[in-house]
Coordinates of C-alpha atoms in Angstrom, one line a residue:
M1 CA -1.7 -46.8 -1.7
M2 CA -0.2 -49.0 -4.4
V3 CA 2.8 -48.9 -6.7
E4 CA 2.7 -50.7 -10.0
V5 CA 5.7 -51.6 -12.0
S6 CA 5.2 -53.1 -15.5
A7 CA 8.0 -54.6 -17.6
P8 CA 7.3 -56.6 -20.7
G9 CA 8.2 -60.3 -20.3
F10 CA 8.9 -59.8 -16.6
S11 CA 6.3 -60.8 -14.0
I12 CA 6.4 -58.7 -10.8
D13 CA 4.5 -59.9 -7.8
R14 CA 5.0 -57.0 -5.3
V15 CA 6.9 -53.8 -5.0
E16 CA 8.9 -53.7 -1.8
S17 CA 10.5 -50.3 -2.1
L18 CA 10.9 -47.4 -4.6
T19 CA 13.4 -44.5 -4.6
L20 CA 13.0 -41.9 -7.4
S21 CA 15.7 -39.3 -7.7
M22 CA 15.3 -36.2 -9.8
R23 CA 17.5 -33.2 -10.6
A24 CA 17.1 -30.4 -13.0
N25 CA 19.1 -30.9 -16.3
L26 CA 19.5 -34.7 -15.5
P27 CA 17.4 -37.7 -16.4
P28 CA 15.3 -39.1 -13.5
T29 CA 16.6 -42.3 -11.9
G30 CA 14.6 -44.9 -10.1
H31 CA 15.7 -47.7 -7.9
V32 CA 13.0 -50.4 -7.5
R33 CA 13.1 -53.4 -5.2
V34 CA 10.5 -56.0 -6.3
R35 CA 9.6 -59.6 -5.9
Y36 CA 9.3 -61.4 -9.3
D37 CA 7.9 -64.7 -10.5
A38 CA 9.6 -65.6 -13.8
S39 CA 12.1 -68.0 -15.2
V40 CA 15.7 -67.1 -15.1
A41 CA 15.8 -66.8 -18.9
A42 CA 12.9 -64.3 -18.9
A43 CA 14.5 -62.5 -15.9
L44 CA 17.8 -62.1 -17.7
G45 CA 16.0 -60.2 -20.5
V46 CA 14.7 -57.5 -18.2
C47 CA 17.8 -55.3 -18.6
G48 CA 17.2 -52.8 -21.4
S49 CA 13.4 -53.3 -21.4
A50 CA 10.9 -50.5 -21.1
V51 CA 9.5 -50.0 -17.6
S52 CA 6.5 -47.9 -16.5
I53 CA 6.0 -47.0 -12.8
R54 CA 2.6 -45.8 -11.6
M55 CA 1.4 -44.9 -8.2
T56 CA -2.3 -45.2 -7.1
L57 CA -3.4 -43.0 -4.2
P58 CA -6.3 -43.8 -1.9
G59 CA -9.5 -41.9 -2.5
P60 CA -13.1 -42.0 -3.7
I61 CA -11.8 -42.6 -7.3
P62 CA -8.3 -44.0 -7.2
V63 CA -6.2 -42.7 -10.0
G64 CA -2.9 -44.2 -11.1
Q65 CA -0.4 -41.3 -11.5
P66 CA 2.6 -42.0 -13.8
V67 CA 5.8 -41.6 -11.7
L68 CA 8.5 -42.7 -14.2
A69 CA 8.8 -44.1 -17.7
G70 CA 12.2 -45.4 -18.8
T71 CA 14.4 -48.4 -19.3
V72 CA 16.2 -50.8 -17.0
S73 CA 19.9 -50.0 -17.0
D74 CA 20.9 -52.4 -14.3
A75 CA 19.2 -55.4 -12.7
I76 CA 20.3 -57.5 -9.6
L77 CA 18.4 -60.8 -9.4
R78 CA 18.6 -62.8 -6.2
E79 CA 17.8 -66.4 -5.6
D80 CA 15.1 -65.6 -3.1
G81 CA 13.0 -64.0 -5.8
V82 CA 14.0 -60.4 -5.1
A83 CA 15.1 -58.1 -7.9
V84 CA 16.6 -54.6 -7.6
L85 CA 16.1 -52.6 -10.8
T86 CA 17.7 -49.3 -11.8
V87 CA 15.5 -47.4 -14.1
L88 CA 16.7 -44.4 -16.1
G89 CA 14.3 -41.9 -17.7
K90 CA 13.9 -41.8 -21.4
S91 CA 16.0 -38.8 -21.9
A92 CA 19.0 -40.7 -20.6
Q93 CA 19.1 -42.5 -24.0
R94 CA 20.3 -39.2 -25.5
D95 CA 23.7 -39.6 -23.7
E96 CA 24.7 -42.8 -25.5
T97 CA 26.2 -41.3 -28.6
V98 CA 28.9 -38.6 -28.9
R99 CA 28.7 -36.8 -32.2
V100 CA 30.6 -34.1 -34.2
R101 CA 28.3 -32.3 -36.6
S102 CA 27.0 -28.9 -37.5
F103 CA 23.6 -27.5 -38.2
G104 CA 22.7 -24.7 -40.5
T105 CA 24.7 -23.4 -43.4
G106 CA 22.6 -20.5 -44.7
P107 CA 24.0 -16.9 -45.0
G108 CA 21.4 -15.4 -42.7
R109 CA 20.4 -15.9 -39.1
V110 CA 17.4 -17.9 -38.1
A111 CA 15.9 -19.3 -34.9
I112 CA 17.8 -22.3 -33.6
K113 CA 14.7 -24.5 -34.1
S114 CA 14.8 -23.5 -37.8
L115 CA 18.4 -24.6 -38.5
S116 CA 18.8 -27.2 -41.2
G117 CA 19.3 -30.7 -39.9
I118 CA 18.5 -29.8 -36.3
A119 CA 15.1 -31.6 -36.3
E120 CA 16.8 -34.9 -35.3
L121 CA 18.5 -33.3 -32.3
L122 CA 15.2 -31.7 -31.1
A123 CA 13.1 -34.8 -31.8
G124 CA 11.2 -35.7 -28.6
V125 CA 11.5 -32.2 -27.0
G126 CA 8.0 -31.0 -26.2
N127 CA 8.5 -27.2 -26.6
S128 CA 11.5 -26.6 -28.8
T129 CA 9.7 -23.5 -30.0
R130 CA 11.1 -21.7 -27.0
L131 CA 14.5 -21.7 -28.7
S132 CA 14.1 -18.3 -30.4
M133 CA 17.7 -17.1 -30.5
P134 CA 18.8 -16.1 -34.0
V135 CA 21.9 -17.9 -35.2
S136 CA 23.6 -18.7 -38.5
H137 CA 25.0 -22.1 -37.5
L138 CA 25.5 -24.4 -34.5
Y139 CA 28.3 -26.8 -33.9
Q140 CA 28.3 -30.0 -31.8
F141 CA 31.9 -30.6 -30.9
G142 CA 32.2 -34.2 -29.5
R143 CA 29.1 -33.7 -27.3
T144 CA 26.1 -35.9 -26.8
D145 CA 22.7 -34.8 -27.9
Y146 CA 21.6 -34.3 -24.3
E147 CA 24.7 -32.1 -23.5
V148 CA 23.8 -29.9 -26.5
L149 CA 20.3 -29.5 -25.3
Q150 CA 21.7 -28.5 -21.9
L151 CA 23.7 -25.7 -23.6
L152 CA 20.8 -24.5 -25.6
A153 CA 18.7 -24.4 -22.5
G154 CA 21.4 -22.3 -20.7
W155 CA 21.6 -19.9 -23.6
H156 CA 17.9 -19.1 -23.2
G157 CA 17.9 -19.1 -19.4
L158 CA 16.0 -22.4 -19.3
Y159 CA 16.6 -25.9 -18.0
L160 CA 15.6 -29.4 -19.1
R161 CA 12.9 -31.3 -17.4
E162 CA 11.4 -34.7 -18.1
D163 CA 7.7 -35.2 -17.3
P164 CA 6.3 -38.5 -16.0
T165 CA 5.6 -39.8 -19.5
G166 CA 9.2 -39.3 -20.5
T167 CA 8.7 -36.2 -22.7
L168 CA 11.7 -33.8 -22.5
C169 CA 10.9 -30.1 -22.4
F170 CA 12.5 -26.7 -21.8
A171 CA 11.3 -24.9 -18.7
D172 CA 12.0 -22.0 -16.4
H173 CA 10.9 -21.0 -12.9
T174 CA 7.4 -20.0 -14.2
D175 CA 6.4 -23.3 -15.8
G176 CA 6.1 -25.7 -12.9
A177 CA 2.9 -26.0 -10.9
L178 CA 2.5 -23.9 -7.7
H179 CA 1.8 -26.0 -4.6
T180 CA 0.8 -24.7 -1.2
V181 CA 2.5 -26.7 1.4
P182 CA 0.6 -26.8 4.7
R183 CA 2.5 -27.4 8.0
S184 CA 0.9 -30.8 8.3
A185 CA 2.7 -31.9 5.1
L186 CA 6.1 -31.2 6.6
V187 CA 7.9 -33.9 8.6
P188 CA 8.7 -32.4 12.0
R189 CA 12.3 -31.0 12.3
S190 CA 13.0 -31.6 8.6
T191 CA 13.2 -28.0 7.5
T192 CA 16.7 -26.6 7.2
L193 CA 17.9 -23.2 6.0
H194 CA 21.6 -23.2 5.0
V195 CA 23.6 -20.0 5.2
H196 CA 27.2 -19.7 4.0
K197 CA 29.5 -16.7 4.2
R198 CA 32.5 -15.8 2.0
P199 CA 35.9 -16.2 3.7
A200 CA 37.4 -12.8 4.6
G201 CA 40.1 -11.6 2.2
A202 CA 39.5 -14.2 -0.5
R203 CA 40.6 -13.0 -3.9
C204 CA 39.3 -15.9 -6.1
V205 CA 36.1 -17.4 -4.9
S206 CA 33.7 -20.1 -6.3
T207 CA 31.6 -21.4 -3.5
D208 CA 28.1 -21.6 -2.1
L209 CA 28.4 -18.3 -0.4
L210 CA 25.3 -16.5 0.7
A211 CA 26.3 -12.9 0.6
E212 CA 29.6 -10.9 0.6
K213 CA 30.2 -8.7 3.6
T214 CA 31.0 -5.2 2.6
P215 CA 34.8 -4.6 3.4
S216 CA 34.4 -0.9 4.1
R217 CA 31.1 0.7 4.8
P218 CA 30.6 4.5 4.9
A219 CA 30.1 5.9 8.4
N220 CA 26.9 7.7 7.2
A221 CA 25.4 4.6 5.7
A222 CA 21.7 4.3 6.7
P223 CA 20.8 0.8 8.0
C224 CA 18.0 -1.1 6.5
A225 CA 14.7 -0.7 8.4
N226 CA 12.4 -3.7 8.7
P227 CA 14.2 -6.1 6.2
G228 CA 10.8 -8.0 6.0
T229 CA 11.7 -11.6 5.4
P230 CA 14.1 -13.9 7.3
L231 CA 16.2 -14.1 4.2
A232 CA 16.5 -10.4 4.0
A233 CA 17.3 -10.2 7.7
A234 CA 20.0 -12.9 7.2
A235 CA 21.6 -10.8 4.4
H236 CA 21.4 -7.7 6.5
S237 CA 23.2 -9.5 9.4
L238 CA 26.0 -10.4 7.0
G239 CA 26.4 -6.9 5.7
A240 CA 24.8 -7.5 2.4
C241 CA 22.4 -4.6 2.8
R242 CA 24.7 -2.0 1.2
P243 CA 23.9 1.7 1.1
H244 CA 24.5 1.8 -2.6
D245 CA 23.5 0.0 -5.7
F246 CA 25.7 -2.3 -7.6
Y247 CA 27.3 -0.4 -10.6
G248 CA 26.1 3.0 -9.4
G249 CA 25.1 5.2 -6.5
G250 CA 22.1 4.4 -4.4
A251 CA 20.7 7.9 -4.1
G252 CA 17.0 7.9 -3.7
L253 CA 16.5 4.4 -2.5
T254 CA 14.0 3.9 0.2
D255 CA 14.4 1.5 3.2
A256 CA 12.0 -0.9 1.5
E257 CA 14.1 -0.9 -1.7
R258 CA 17.3 -1.4 0.3
A259 CA 15.6 -4.3 2.1
G260 CA 14.6 -5.8 -1.3
R261 CA 18.3 -5.4 -2.4
A262 CA 19.4 -7.3 0.7
A263 CA 16.9 -10.0 0.0
A264 CA 18.0 -10.2 -3.6
A265 CA 21.6 -10.8 -2.5
V266 CA 20.4 -13.9 -0.7
R267 CA 18.4 -15.2 -3.6
G268 CA 19.7 -16.7 -6.8
G269 CA 20.7 -20.2 -5.6
L270 CA 22.8 -18.9 -2.7
T271 CA 20.4 -20.2 0.0
A272 CA 19.1 -23.7 0.1
W273 CA 15.9 -24.8 1.8
R274 CA 15.5 -28.5 2.5
A275 CA 12.5 -30.4 3.9
V276 CA 10.7 -33.7 3.8
L277 CA 7.1 -33.9 2.7
N278 CA 4.6 -36.6 3.3
G279 CA 1.0 -37.3 2.2
P280 CA -0.4 -36.7 -1.3
L281 CA 2.0 -33.8 -2.0
A282 CA 4.9 -36.3 -2.0
T283 CA 3.7 -37.7 -5.3
Q284 CA 2.6 -34.4 -6.8
V285 CA 5.7 -32.2 -6.4
R286 CA 8.3 -32.6 -9.1
V287 CA 11.5 -30.8 -10.0
G288 CA 10.7 -27.4 -11.5
D289 CA 7.5 -27.0 -9.5
R290 CA 7.1 -24.0 -7.1
L291 CA 6.2 -24.2 -3.4
K292 CA 4.4 -21.7 -1.2
L293 CA 4.7 -22.4 2.5
A294 CA 1.6 -21.9 4.5
D295 CA 1.9 -20.7 8.1
S296 CA 5.6 -20.1 7.7
E297 CA 8.1 -17.3 8.2
I298 CA 9.5 -18.0 4.8
T299 CA 7.3 -16.0 2.5
D300 CA 9.3 -16.5 -0.8
V301 CA 8.0 -18.8 -3.5
L302 CA 10.5 -21.7 -3.7
L303 CA 11.7 -23.5 -6.8
V304 CA 12.3 -27.3 -6.4
R305 CA 15.6 -28.1 -8.0
Q306 CA 16.0 -31.7 -6.9
S307 CA 13.9 -34.3 -5.0
E308 CA 14.0 -37.9 -3.9
L309 CA 10.8 -39.9 -3.5
T310 CA 10.9 -42.9 -1.2
Y311 CA 8.2 -45.6 -0.9
T312 CA 8.5 -48.4 1.6
P313 CA 5.3 -50.3 2.4
A314 CA 6.9 -52.1 5.4
H315 CA 7.2 -48.9 7.3
R316 CA 4.4 -46.9 8.8
D317 CA 5.3 -43.7 7.0
S318 CA 5.7 -45.5 3.7
L319 CA 5.8 -42.4 1.4
S320 CA 8.0 -39.4 1.8
L321 CA 9.6 -36.8 -0.5
A322 CA 12.9 -35.1 0.3
I323 CA 13.3 -31.8 -1.6
D324 CA 15.9 -29.2 -2.1
A325 CA 14.5 -25.8 -3.1
V326 CA 15.7 -22.2 -3.6
P327 CA 13.9 -18.9 -3.7
V328 CA 12.6 -18.2 -7.2
G329 CA 14.7 -15.7 -9.1
P330 CA 17.6 -13.5 -8.1
L331 CA 15.7 -10.3 -8.4
G332 CA 13.0 -10.8 -5.8
G333 CA 11.1 -7.6 -5.3
I334 CA 13.4 -5.3 -7.3
P335 CA 11.6 -4.0 -10.4
V336 CA 13.4 -4.1 -13.7
S337 CA 11.9 -2.4 -16.7
A338 CA 13.9 -4.0 -19.5
T339 CA 17.0 -6.1 -19.8
P340 CA 18.9 -7.3 -22.9
G341 CA 19.3 -10.8 -21.5
P342 CA 18.5 -13.1 -18.6
V343 CA 19.3 -11.9 -15.1
V344 CA 21.5 -14.2 -13.1
A345 CA 23.2 -14.2 -9.7
V346 CA 27.0 -14.0 -9.2
I347 CA 28.3 -16.7 -6.9
G348 CA 32.1 -16.4 -7.6
T349 CA 34.7 -14.0 -8.9
C350 CA 38.2 -14.5 -10.4
L351 CA 40.2 -11.3 -10.4
D352 CA 43.8 -12.6 -10.6
D353 CA 43.5 -14.7 -13.8
P354 CA 42.2 -12.5 -16.7
D355 CA 42.1 -14.0 -20.1
E356 CA 44.3 -12.9 -23.0
S357 CA 42.0 -10.0 -23.7
G358 CA 42.3 -8.7 -20.2
R359 CA 38.7 -9.5 -19.2
A360 CA 37.9 -10.7 -15.7
W361 CA 35.5 -13.7 -15.2
V362 CA 32.7 -14.3 -12.8
R363 CA 30.7 -17.5 -12.0
V364 CA 26.9 -17.0 -12.3
A365 CA 24.0 -19.3 -11.4
F366 CA 20.4 -19.6 -12.4
P367 CA 17.9 -20.3 -9.6
W368 CA 17.7 -24.0 -10.3
H369 CA 21.5 -24.5 -10.1
E370 CA 22.9 -26.4 -7.2
S371 CA 24.3 -24.2 -4.5
G372 CA 27.8 -23.2 -5.7
D373 CA 27.2 -24.6 -9.2
G374 CA 27.0 -22.4 -12.2
I375 CA 28.9 -21.3 -15.3
W376 CA 32.0 -19.0 -15.7
C377 CA 31.3 -15.9 -17.9
P378 CA 33.6 -13.0 -19.0
V379 CA 32.8 -9.5 -17.9
A380 CA 32.3 -7.2 -20.9
Q381 CA 35.0 -4.5 -21.4
A382 CA 34.2 -0.9 -20.8
T383 CA 30.7 -1.8 -19.6
A384 CA 28.9 -0.2 -16.8
S385 CA 25.4 0.1 -15.5
K386 CA 24.4 2.7 -18.1
P387 CA 25.7 3.1 -21.7
G388 CA 28.7 5.5 -21.7
C389 CA 29.0 5.8 -18.0
G390 CA 32.2 4.6 -16.2
A391 CA 34.4 1.6 -17.0
A392 CA 34.2 -2.1 -16.4
E393 CA 34.1 -3.3 -12.9
V394 CA 34.0 -6.9 -11.7
P395 CA 30.6 -7.4 -9.9
A396 CA 30.7 -8.7 -6.3
A397 CA 29.4 -12.1 -5.3
G398 CA 25.7 -11.8 -4.5
A399 CA 25.0 -9.2 -7.2
S400 CA 22.3 -9.6 -9.8
V401 CA 23.8 -9.1 -13.3
V402 CA 22.6 -9.2 -16.9
A403 CA 24.0 -11.9 -19.2
L404 CA 24.1 -11.3 -22.9
L405 CA 23.8 -14.6 -24.8
D406 CA 26.2 -15.5 -27.6
P407 CA 24.2 -15.6 -30.9
I408 CA 26.6 -18.0 -32.6
G409 CA 28.9 -20.7 -31.5
F410 CA 29.3 -22.2 -28.0
D411 CA 30.9 -19.2 -26.3
P412 CA 29.6 -18.6 -22.8
P413 CA 27.3 -15.6 -22.1
T414 CA 28.9 -12.2 -21.5
I415 CA 28.1 -10.2 -18.4
V416 CA 27.2 -6.8 -19.7
G417 CA 26.1 -5.0 -16.5
A418 CA 24.3 -5.2 -13.3
I419 CA 20.8 -4.1 -12.3
Y420 CA 20.8 -0.3 -12.2
R421 CA 18.5 1.9 -10.3
G422 CA 18.3 5.6 -9.2
A423 CA 20.5 8.5 -10.0
G424 CA 24.3 8.6 -10.3
G425 CA 27.0 8.4 -13.0
G426 CA 27.2 4.7 -13.0
Q427 CA 30.7 4.7 -11.5
P428 CA 31.5 1.4 -9.7
T429 CA 31.5 1.5 -5.9
T430 CA 32.0 -2.1 -5.0
G431 CA 35.2 -4.0 -4.7
T432 CA 38.8 -2.6 -4.7
R433 CA 39.9 -3.3 -8.2
R434 CA 38.9 -0.7 -10.9
I435 CA 39.6 -1.2 -14.6
L436 CA 40.5 2.2 -16.1
H437 CA 40.6 1.0 -19.7
A438 CA 40.4 -2.4 -21.3
S439 CA 40.5 -3.5 -24.9
P440 CA 42.0 -6.5 -26.8
G441 CA 45.7 -6.4 -26.1
L442 CA 45.5 -3.5 -23.7
R443 CA 44.7 -3.4 -20.1
L444 CA 45.2 -0.9 -17.3
D445 CA 43.7 -1.2 -13.9
I446 CA 44.4 0.0 -10.4
D447 CA 44.0 -1.9 -7.1
Q448 CA 42.9 0.6 -4.6
E449 CA 43.7 -1.7 -1.7
T450 CA 47.4 -2.2 -2.5
G451 CA 48.0 0.9 -4.5
T452 CA 49.3 -1.1 -7.5
L453 CA 49.0 0.0 -11.1
T454 CA 49.1 -2.9 -13.5
F455 CA 49.4 -2.6 -17.3
Q456 CA 49.4 -5.1 -20.2
G457 CA 50.5 -4.4 -23.8
K458 CA 52.7 -1.7 -25.3
L459 CA 50.4 1.3 -25.2
I460 CA 48.8 2.9 -22.2
R461 CA 45.9 5.3 -22.7
F462 CA 43.7 7.1 -20.2
L463 CA 40.1 7.9 -20.8
G464 CA 39.7 11.5 -19.8
P465 CA 41.9 13.7 -17.5
V466 CA 43.7 11.7 -14.9
T467 CA 45.9 13.0 -12.1
I468 CA 48.2 10.6 -10.1
S469 CA 49.3 12.3 -6.9
E470 CA 51.2 9.4 -5.3
T471 CA 54.0 7.0 -6.2
L472 CA 52.6 3.7 -7.4
D473 CA 54.4 0.4 -7.6
V474 CA 54.2 -0.5 -11.4
K475 CA 54.7 -4.0 -12.5
E476 CA 54.2 -5.8 -15.8
E477 CA 51.9 -8.8 -15.9

């Protein structure tokens, strides 16, 4: 095995160590420790120069695989001929300039890639054709080019990934290569499954919870039979296997479907699987790739969201790859016929601080987000699982919800509903706070736990006949 580092005007004798860190939506970063043979004048010019790192694996026909292409952002030169270079991927150069500009001025809506003047922003992106959302204009308010690309990726349910040659592209959990990881490729005792539980009684949560335990479960609720996977079993042990659907009754669900619902509550970036790989897979697996574990109880396909490659020739196990992966997709085995937008997982709720329009907010995460990381989105008003059924309800943590992307501007996506299955009127059954009516400047909701009716605005309207048979403590927000 051999690692080659080439830098123009800088002679490198030997690579002593290499650490390559990669995360979705961030440029890759490499730390290289090399011995160099060059004059001080030539060595001082290495900072800012282009660097190419290739790794040659042993075999009948050795092939040098590109690992990282970028520029040196920091160089430490020692008198004993050792240099420590920090190499940033090519996409990091997009973060150097903060701009305020707009794209597109036409009266009609076109795809983002067709906006006037946006070609400069999308230059160097390999598959900008995936930006298909129709918009009339796009603003860049004091953001760098890379930050705008991150926003565009989030709008479309995608993420940014840089390939070894330095080309930036939009990707999702179906783009990366699928690798089968044999047990021999796993470093012993390196596999860890992290499970987190929401604190009891929490009202405003944004954390790396696994699943929310049902506060009150009907006495006649049928338990899940044979959850199937360890992830589903873990969700069932935490009470995530509810007898109902989110945003509607669970009538007609089989045990297998309930088990799938429990597994789905665990998915969506809420459970992290970490391990260390060695052998050839250490150089082949990259962020965005998918893993299938052979001879393992974990049967889910895992998405690699970050990795760290370490190469140290002085040690016996000179090459290893530490990875952080999550199960692919929050839906799991739950079939969905059609959704108006991407399906995301709820990882946090905020009930006590609605915005000026009276909307509650939830924090959602795509599968490649770090555990607990995501974006805050408002919940649509008067929205339920089916059109015209019920009123808005704040989805619980662990739910799979549908996000409607904003066609213009930089507003966050809006949560328009949750995955709905089976019969029922779509009336919310999770949580304790129910919004009876909500519109701009008007809000009326009842907390069933405390018996408090809260109103906002000058006019109170009820949708349909309502009978209040008890005295409620009414207060103005």
